[in-house]
CSV table of C-alpha atoms and ligand atoms in Angstrom, one decimal:
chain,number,residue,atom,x,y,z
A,1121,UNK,CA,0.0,0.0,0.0
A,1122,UNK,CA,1.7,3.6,-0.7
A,1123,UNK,CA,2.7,6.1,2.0
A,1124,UNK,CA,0.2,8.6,2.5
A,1125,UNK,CA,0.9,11.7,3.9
A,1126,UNK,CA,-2.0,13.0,4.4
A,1127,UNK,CA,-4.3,9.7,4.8
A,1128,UNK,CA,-4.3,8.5,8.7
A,1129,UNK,CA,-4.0,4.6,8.2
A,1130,UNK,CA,-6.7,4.0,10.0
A,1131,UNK,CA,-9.0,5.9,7.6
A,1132,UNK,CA,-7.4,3.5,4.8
A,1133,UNK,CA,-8.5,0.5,7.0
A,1134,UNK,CA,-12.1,1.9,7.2
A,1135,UNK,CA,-12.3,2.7,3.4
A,1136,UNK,CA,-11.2,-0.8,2.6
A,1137,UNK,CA,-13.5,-2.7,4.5
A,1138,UNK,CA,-16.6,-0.3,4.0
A,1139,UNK,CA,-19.3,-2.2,2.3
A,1140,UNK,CA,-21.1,1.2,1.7
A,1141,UNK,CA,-19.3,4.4,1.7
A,1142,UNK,CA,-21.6,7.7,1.4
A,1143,UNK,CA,-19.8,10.8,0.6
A,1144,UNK,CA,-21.3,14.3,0.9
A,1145,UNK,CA,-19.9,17.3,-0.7
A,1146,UNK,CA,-20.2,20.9,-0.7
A,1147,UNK,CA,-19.0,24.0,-2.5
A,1148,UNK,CA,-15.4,23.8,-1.4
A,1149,UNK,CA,-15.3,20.6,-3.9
A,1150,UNK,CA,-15.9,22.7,-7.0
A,1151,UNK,CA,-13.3,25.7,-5.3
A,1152,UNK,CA,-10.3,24.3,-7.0
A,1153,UNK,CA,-12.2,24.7,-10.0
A,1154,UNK,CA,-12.8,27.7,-10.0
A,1155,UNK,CA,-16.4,28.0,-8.8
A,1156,UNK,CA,-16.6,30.6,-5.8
A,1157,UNK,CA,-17.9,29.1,-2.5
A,1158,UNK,CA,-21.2,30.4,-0.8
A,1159,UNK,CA,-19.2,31.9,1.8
A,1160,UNK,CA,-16.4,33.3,0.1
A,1161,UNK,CA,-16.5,37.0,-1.2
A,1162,UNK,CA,-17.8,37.2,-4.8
A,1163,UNK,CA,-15.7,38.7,-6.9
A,1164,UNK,CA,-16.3,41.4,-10.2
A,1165,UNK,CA,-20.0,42.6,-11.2
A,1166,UNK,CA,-21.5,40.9,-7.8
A,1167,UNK,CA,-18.8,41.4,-5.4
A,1168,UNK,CA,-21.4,44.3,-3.7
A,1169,UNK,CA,-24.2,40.9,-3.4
A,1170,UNK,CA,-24.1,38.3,-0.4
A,1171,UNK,CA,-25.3,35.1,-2.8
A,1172,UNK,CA,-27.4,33.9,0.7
A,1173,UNK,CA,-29.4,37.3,-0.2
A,1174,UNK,CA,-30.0,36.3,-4.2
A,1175,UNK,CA,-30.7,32.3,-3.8
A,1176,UNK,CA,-33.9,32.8,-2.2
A,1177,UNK,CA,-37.5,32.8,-3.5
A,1178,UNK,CA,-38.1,36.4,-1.8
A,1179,UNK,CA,-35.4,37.5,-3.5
A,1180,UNK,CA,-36.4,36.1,-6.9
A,1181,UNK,CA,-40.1,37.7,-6.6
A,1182,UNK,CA,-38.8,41.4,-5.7
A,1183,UNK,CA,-36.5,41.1,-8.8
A,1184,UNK,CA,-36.2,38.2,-11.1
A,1185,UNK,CA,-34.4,40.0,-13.6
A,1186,UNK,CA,-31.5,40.7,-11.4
A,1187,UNK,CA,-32.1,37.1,-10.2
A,1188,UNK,CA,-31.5,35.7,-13.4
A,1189,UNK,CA,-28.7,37.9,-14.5
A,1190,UNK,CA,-26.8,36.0,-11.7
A,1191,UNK,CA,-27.7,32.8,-12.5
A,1192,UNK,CA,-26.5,33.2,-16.4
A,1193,UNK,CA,-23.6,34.7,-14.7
A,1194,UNK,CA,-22.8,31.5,-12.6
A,1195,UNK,CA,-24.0,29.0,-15.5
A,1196,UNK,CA,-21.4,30.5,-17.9
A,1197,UNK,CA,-18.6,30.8,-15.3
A,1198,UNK,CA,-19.7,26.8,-14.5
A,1199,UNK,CA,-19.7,26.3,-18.2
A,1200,UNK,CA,-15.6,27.1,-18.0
A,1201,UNK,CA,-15.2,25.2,-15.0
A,1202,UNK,CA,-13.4,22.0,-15.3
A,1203,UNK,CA,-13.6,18.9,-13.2
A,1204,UNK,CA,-10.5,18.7,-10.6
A,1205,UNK,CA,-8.6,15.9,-9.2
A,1206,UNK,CA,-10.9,15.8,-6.4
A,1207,UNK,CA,-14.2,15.5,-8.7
A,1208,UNK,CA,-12.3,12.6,-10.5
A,1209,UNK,CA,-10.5,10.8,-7.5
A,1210,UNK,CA,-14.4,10.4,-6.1
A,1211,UNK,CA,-15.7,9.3,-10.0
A,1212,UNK,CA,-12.4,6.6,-9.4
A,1213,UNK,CA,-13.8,5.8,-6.1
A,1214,UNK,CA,-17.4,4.7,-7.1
A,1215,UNK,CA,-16.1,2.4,-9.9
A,1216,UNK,CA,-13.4,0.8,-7.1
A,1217,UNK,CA,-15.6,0.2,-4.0
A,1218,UNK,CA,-18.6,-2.3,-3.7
A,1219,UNK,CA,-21.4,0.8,-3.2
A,1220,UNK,CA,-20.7,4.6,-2.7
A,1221,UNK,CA,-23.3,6.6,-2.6
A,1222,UNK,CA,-22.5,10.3,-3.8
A,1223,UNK,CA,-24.6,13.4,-2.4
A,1224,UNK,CA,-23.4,16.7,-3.6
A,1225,UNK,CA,-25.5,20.1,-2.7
A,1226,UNK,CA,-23.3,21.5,-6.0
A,1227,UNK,CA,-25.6,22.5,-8.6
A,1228,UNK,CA,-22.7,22.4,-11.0
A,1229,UNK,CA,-22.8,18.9,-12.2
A,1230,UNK,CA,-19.0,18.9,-12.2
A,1231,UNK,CA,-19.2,15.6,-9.9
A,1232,UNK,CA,-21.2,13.9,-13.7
A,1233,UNK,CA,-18.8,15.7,-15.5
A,1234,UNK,CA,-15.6,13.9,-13.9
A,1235,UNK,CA,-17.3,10.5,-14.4
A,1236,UNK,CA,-19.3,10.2,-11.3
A,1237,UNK,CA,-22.6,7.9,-12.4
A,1238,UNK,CA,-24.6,7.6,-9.6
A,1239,UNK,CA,-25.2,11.3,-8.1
A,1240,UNK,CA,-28.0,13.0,-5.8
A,1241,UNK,CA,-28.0,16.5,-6.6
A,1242,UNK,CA,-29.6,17.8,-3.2
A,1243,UNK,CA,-29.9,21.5,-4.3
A,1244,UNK,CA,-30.8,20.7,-8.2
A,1245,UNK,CA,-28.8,21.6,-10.7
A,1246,UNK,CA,-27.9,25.0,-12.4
A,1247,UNK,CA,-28.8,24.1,-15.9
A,1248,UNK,CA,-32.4,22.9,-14.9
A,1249,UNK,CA,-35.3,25.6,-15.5
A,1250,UNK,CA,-38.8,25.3,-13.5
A,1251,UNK,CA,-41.9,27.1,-13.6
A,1252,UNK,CA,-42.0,29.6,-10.6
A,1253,UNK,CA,-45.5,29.2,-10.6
A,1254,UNK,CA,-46.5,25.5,-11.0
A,1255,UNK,CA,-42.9,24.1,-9.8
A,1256,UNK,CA,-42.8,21.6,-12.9
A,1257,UNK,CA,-39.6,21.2,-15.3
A,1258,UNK,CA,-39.9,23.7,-18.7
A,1259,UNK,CA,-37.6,23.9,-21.4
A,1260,UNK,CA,-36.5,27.6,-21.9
A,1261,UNK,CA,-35.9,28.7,-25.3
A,1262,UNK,CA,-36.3,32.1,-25.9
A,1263,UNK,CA,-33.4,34.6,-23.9
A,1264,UNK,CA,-35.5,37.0,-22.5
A,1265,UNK,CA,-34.5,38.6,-19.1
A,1266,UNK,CA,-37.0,36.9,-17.5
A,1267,UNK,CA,-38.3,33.5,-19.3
A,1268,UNK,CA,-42.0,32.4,-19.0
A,1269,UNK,CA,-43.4,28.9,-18.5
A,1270,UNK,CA,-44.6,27.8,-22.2
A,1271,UNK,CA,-47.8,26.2,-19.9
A,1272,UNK,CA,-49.3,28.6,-17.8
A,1273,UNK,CA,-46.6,31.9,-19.0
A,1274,UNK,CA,-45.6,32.2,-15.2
A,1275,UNK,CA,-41.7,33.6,-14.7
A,1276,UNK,CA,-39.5,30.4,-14.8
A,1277,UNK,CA,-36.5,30.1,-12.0
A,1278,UNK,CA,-33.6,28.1,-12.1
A,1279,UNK,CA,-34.0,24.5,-10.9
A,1280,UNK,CA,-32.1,25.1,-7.7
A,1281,UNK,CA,-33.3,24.4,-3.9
A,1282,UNK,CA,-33.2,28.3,-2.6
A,1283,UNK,CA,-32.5,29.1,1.2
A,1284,UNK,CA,-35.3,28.6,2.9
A,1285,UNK,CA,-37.1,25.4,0.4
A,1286,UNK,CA,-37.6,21.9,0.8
A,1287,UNK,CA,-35.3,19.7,-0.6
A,1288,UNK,CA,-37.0,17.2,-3.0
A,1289,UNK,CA,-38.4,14.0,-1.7
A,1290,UNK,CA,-36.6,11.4,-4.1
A,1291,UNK,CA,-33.0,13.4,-2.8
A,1292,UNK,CA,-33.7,13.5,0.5
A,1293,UNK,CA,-35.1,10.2,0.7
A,1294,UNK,CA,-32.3,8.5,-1.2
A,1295,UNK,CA,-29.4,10.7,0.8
A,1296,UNK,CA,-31.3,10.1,4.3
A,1297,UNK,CA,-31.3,6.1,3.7
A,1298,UNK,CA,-27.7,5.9,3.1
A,1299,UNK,CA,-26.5,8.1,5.4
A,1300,UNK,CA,-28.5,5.7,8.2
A,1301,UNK,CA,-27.1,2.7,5.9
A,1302,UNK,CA,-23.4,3.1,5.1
A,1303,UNK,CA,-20.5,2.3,7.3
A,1304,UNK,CA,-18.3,5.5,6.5
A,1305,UNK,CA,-19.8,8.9,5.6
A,1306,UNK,CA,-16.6,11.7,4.3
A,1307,UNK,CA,-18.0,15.3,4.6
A,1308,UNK,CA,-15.9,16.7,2.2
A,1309,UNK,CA,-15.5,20.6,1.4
A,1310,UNK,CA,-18.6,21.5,3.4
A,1311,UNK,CA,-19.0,24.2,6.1
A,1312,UNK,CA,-21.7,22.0,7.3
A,1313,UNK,CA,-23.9,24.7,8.4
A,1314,UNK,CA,-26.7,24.4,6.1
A,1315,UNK,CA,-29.6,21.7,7.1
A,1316,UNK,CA,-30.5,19.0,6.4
A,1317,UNK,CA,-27.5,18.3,4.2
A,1318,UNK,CA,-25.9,19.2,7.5
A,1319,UNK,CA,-27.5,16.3,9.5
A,1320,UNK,CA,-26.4,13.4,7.0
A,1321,UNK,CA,-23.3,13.2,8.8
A,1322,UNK,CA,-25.1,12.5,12.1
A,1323,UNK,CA,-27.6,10.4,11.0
A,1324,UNK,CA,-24.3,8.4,9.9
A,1325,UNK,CA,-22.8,8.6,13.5
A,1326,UNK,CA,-26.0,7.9,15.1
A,1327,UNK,CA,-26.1,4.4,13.2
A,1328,UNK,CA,-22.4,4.0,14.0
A,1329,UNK,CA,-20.6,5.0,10.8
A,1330,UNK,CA,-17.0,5.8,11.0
A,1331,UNK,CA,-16.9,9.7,9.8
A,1332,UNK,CA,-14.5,11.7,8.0
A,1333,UNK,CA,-14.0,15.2,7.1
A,1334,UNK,CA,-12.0,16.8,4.3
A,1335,UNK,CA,-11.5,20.6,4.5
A,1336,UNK,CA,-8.8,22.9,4.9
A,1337,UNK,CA,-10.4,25.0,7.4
A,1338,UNK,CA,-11.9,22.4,10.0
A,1339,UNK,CA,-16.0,23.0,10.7
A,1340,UNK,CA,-17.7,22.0,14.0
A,1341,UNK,CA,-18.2,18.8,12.2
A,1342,UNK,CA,-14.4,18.2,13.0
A,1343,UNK,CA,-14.6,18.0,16.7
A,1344,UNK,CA,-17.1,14.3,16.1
A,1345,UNK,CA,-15.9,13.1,13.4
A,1346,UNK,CA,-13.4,9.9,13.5
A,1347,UNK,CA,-10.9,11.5,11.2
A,1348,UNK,CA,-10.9,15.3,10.3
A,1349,UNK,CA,-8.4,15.8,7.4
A,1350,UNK,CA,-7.3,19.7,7.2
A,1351,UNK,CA,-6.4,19.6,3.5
A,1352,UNK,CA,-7.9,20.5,0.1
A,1353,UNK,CA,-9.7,18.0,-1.3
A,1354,UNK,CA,-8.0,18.2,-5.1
A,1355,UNK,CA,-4.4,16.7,-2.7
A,1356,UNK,CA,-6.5,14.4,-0.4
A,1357,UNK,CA,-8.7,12.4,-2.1
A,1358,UNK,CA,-6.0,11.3,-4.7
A,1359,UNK,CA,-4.2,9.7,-2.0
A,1360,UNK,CA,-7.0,8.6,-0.4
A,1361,UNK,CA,-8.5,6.8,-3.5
A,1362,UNK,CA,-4.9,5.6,-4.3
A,1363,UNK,CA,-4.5,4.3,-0.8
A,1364,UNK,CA,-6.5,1.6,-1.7
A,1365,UNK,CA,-4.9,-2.0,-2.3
A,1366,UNK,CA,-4.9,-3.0,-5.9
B,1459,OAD,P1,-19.8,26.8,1.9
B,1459,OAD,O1,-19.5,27.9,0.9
B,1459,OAD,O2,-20.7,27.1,3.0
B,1459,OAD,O3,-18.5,26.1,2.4
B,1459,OAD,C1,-17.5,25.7,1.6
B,1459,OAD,C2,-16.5,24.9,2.5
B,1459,OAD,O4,-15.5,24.4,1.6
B,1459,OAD,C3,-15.8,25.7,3.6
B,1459,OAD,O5,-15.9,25.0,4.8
B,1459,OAD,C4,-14.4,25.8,3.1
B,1459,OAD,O6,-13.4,25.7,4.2
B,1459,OAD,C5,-14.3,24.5,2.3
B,1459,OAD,N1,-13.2,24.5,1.2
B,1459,OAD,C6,-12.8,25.6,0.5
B,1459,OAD,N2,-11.9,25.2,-0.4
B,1459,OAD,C7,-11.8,23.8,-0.3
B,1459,OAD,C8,-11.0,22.8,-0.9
B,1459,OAD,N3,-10.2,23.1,-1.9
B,1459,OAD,N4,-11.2,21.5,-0.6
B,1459,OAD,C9,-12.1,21.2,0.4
B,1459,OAD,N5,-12.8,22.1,1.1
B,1459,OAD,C10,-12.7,23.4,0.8
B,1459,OAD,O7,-20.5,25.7,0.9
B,1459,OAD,P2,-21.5,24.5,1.3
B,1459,OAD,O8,-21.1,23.9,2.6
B,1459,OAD,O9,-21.6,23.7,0.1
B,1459,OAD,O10,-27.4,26.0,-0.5
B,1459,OAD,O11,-22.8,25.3,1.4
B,1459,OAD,C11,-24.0,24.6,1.7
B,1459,OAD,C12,-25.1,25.2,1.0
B,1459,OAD,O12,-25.3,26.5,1.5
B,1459,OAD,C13,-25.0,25.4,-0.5
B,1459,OAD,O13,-25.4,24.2,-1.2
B,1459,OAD,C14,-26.0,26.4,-0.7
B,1459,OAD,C15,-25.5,27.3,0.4
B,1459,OAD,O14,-26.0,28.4,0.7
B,1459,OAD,C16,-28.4,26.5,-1.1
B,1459,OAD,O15,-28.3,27.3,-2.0
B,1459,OAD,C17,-29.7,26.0,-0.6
């Protein structure tokens, strides 16, 4: 088995017998990408706007235009993003291990993008466009500031959970069950703060899951977990994936 610098051994010995690994990730995956995190300061045309202030349906009501100027902004700057070594070391990781499970509260799909198959999006994804009004899936095609829903002509938003929503029932179902189900949950680039992606990592401890985090800047998540790794995850999850025995 390679040295790992980073990797405690006994992290190696809980990924190698793991009969179900579930893996949640959060902005700080897509960072060495170059998509900005949710709490870092935005940079250029929005660095005057606090993105927890645009992604929410209030917000999108008092000015969808604006609202929509954002999102194009963040699909094009997603739409130059490539995958990292972290994004592929997990797509790796699925095809090596018996069952991973994959939750991601990125809208970005850089996670499908790497090769990842099997991926909850928790939080939707970017590209997706839904009626405002009726909540269904519409295709957009015209570019106006503010498309309308071709069924009922109601504004359409992106197909993104917003502060403040429910997360959909098939992804919270599937991410609940495996959290309670798999033997080692890895937090990785998440400030855990925002629920209920937050609680997957105790639902995993509760049912007696071995529990890692991956993230330079330790979260409150750190002080229960097994293993807290204080590194990015484009260096960590290399090793880890390359920890494993042949
Ligand atoms: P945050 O922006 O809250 O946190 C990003 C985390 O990534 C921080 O803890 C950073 O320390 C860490 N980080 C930064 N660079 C990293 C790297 N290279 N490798 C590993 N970790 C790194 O993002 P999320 O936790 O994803 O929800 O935020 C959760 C949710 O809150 C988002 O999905 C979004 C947001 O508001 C909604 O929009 C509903």
């Amino acid at each position: 088995m390679p040295a790992s610098s980073l990797i405690p051994a006994g992290l190696v010995d809980a990924l190698r017998d793991a009969r179900h690994v579930c893996v949640l990730t959060g902005a700080g995956i897509s960072a060495e990408s170059g998509v900005p995190t949710f709490r870092d300061a935005q940079t250029g045309l929005w660095e005057q706007y606090d993105p927890q202030d645009l992604a929410t349906p209030d917000a999108f009501v008092r000015d969808p235009a604006l609202i929509w100027r954002w999102y194009r902004w963040r699909r094009e700057l997603v739409l130059r993003a490539e995958p990292n070594a972290g994004h592929l070391a997990l797509a790796r990781l699925e095809s090596r291990l018996q069952r991973l499970t994959l939750v991601t509260q990125n809208v970005d799909g850089l996670h499908q993008r790497a090769g990842s198959r099997q991926v909850i999006e928790f939080h939707g994804n970017i590209f997706a466009d839904r009626c405002f009004v009726e909540g269904c899936t519409v295709t957009v095609e015209s570019d106006a500031d503010v498309p309308t829903c071709p069924g009922c002509g109601g504004h359409v938003r992106p197909g993104v959970v917003w502060f403040g929503e429910t997360i959909p029932d098939t992804a919270l179902n599937a991410a609940f069950g495996a959290a309670a189900e798999c033997d080692l949950f890895l937090s990785i680039g998440t400030s855990s703060l925002v629920y209920p992606a937050a609680g997957l990592a105790e639902i995993a401890r509760d049912a007696a899951a071995i529990v890692a985090e991956i993230n330079p800047q330790p979260t409150d998540l750190a002080r229960s977990a097994d293993f807290a790794i204080a590194a990015k995850a484009g260096a960590a999850l290399p090793e880890l994936v390359d920890s494993l025995p042949d």
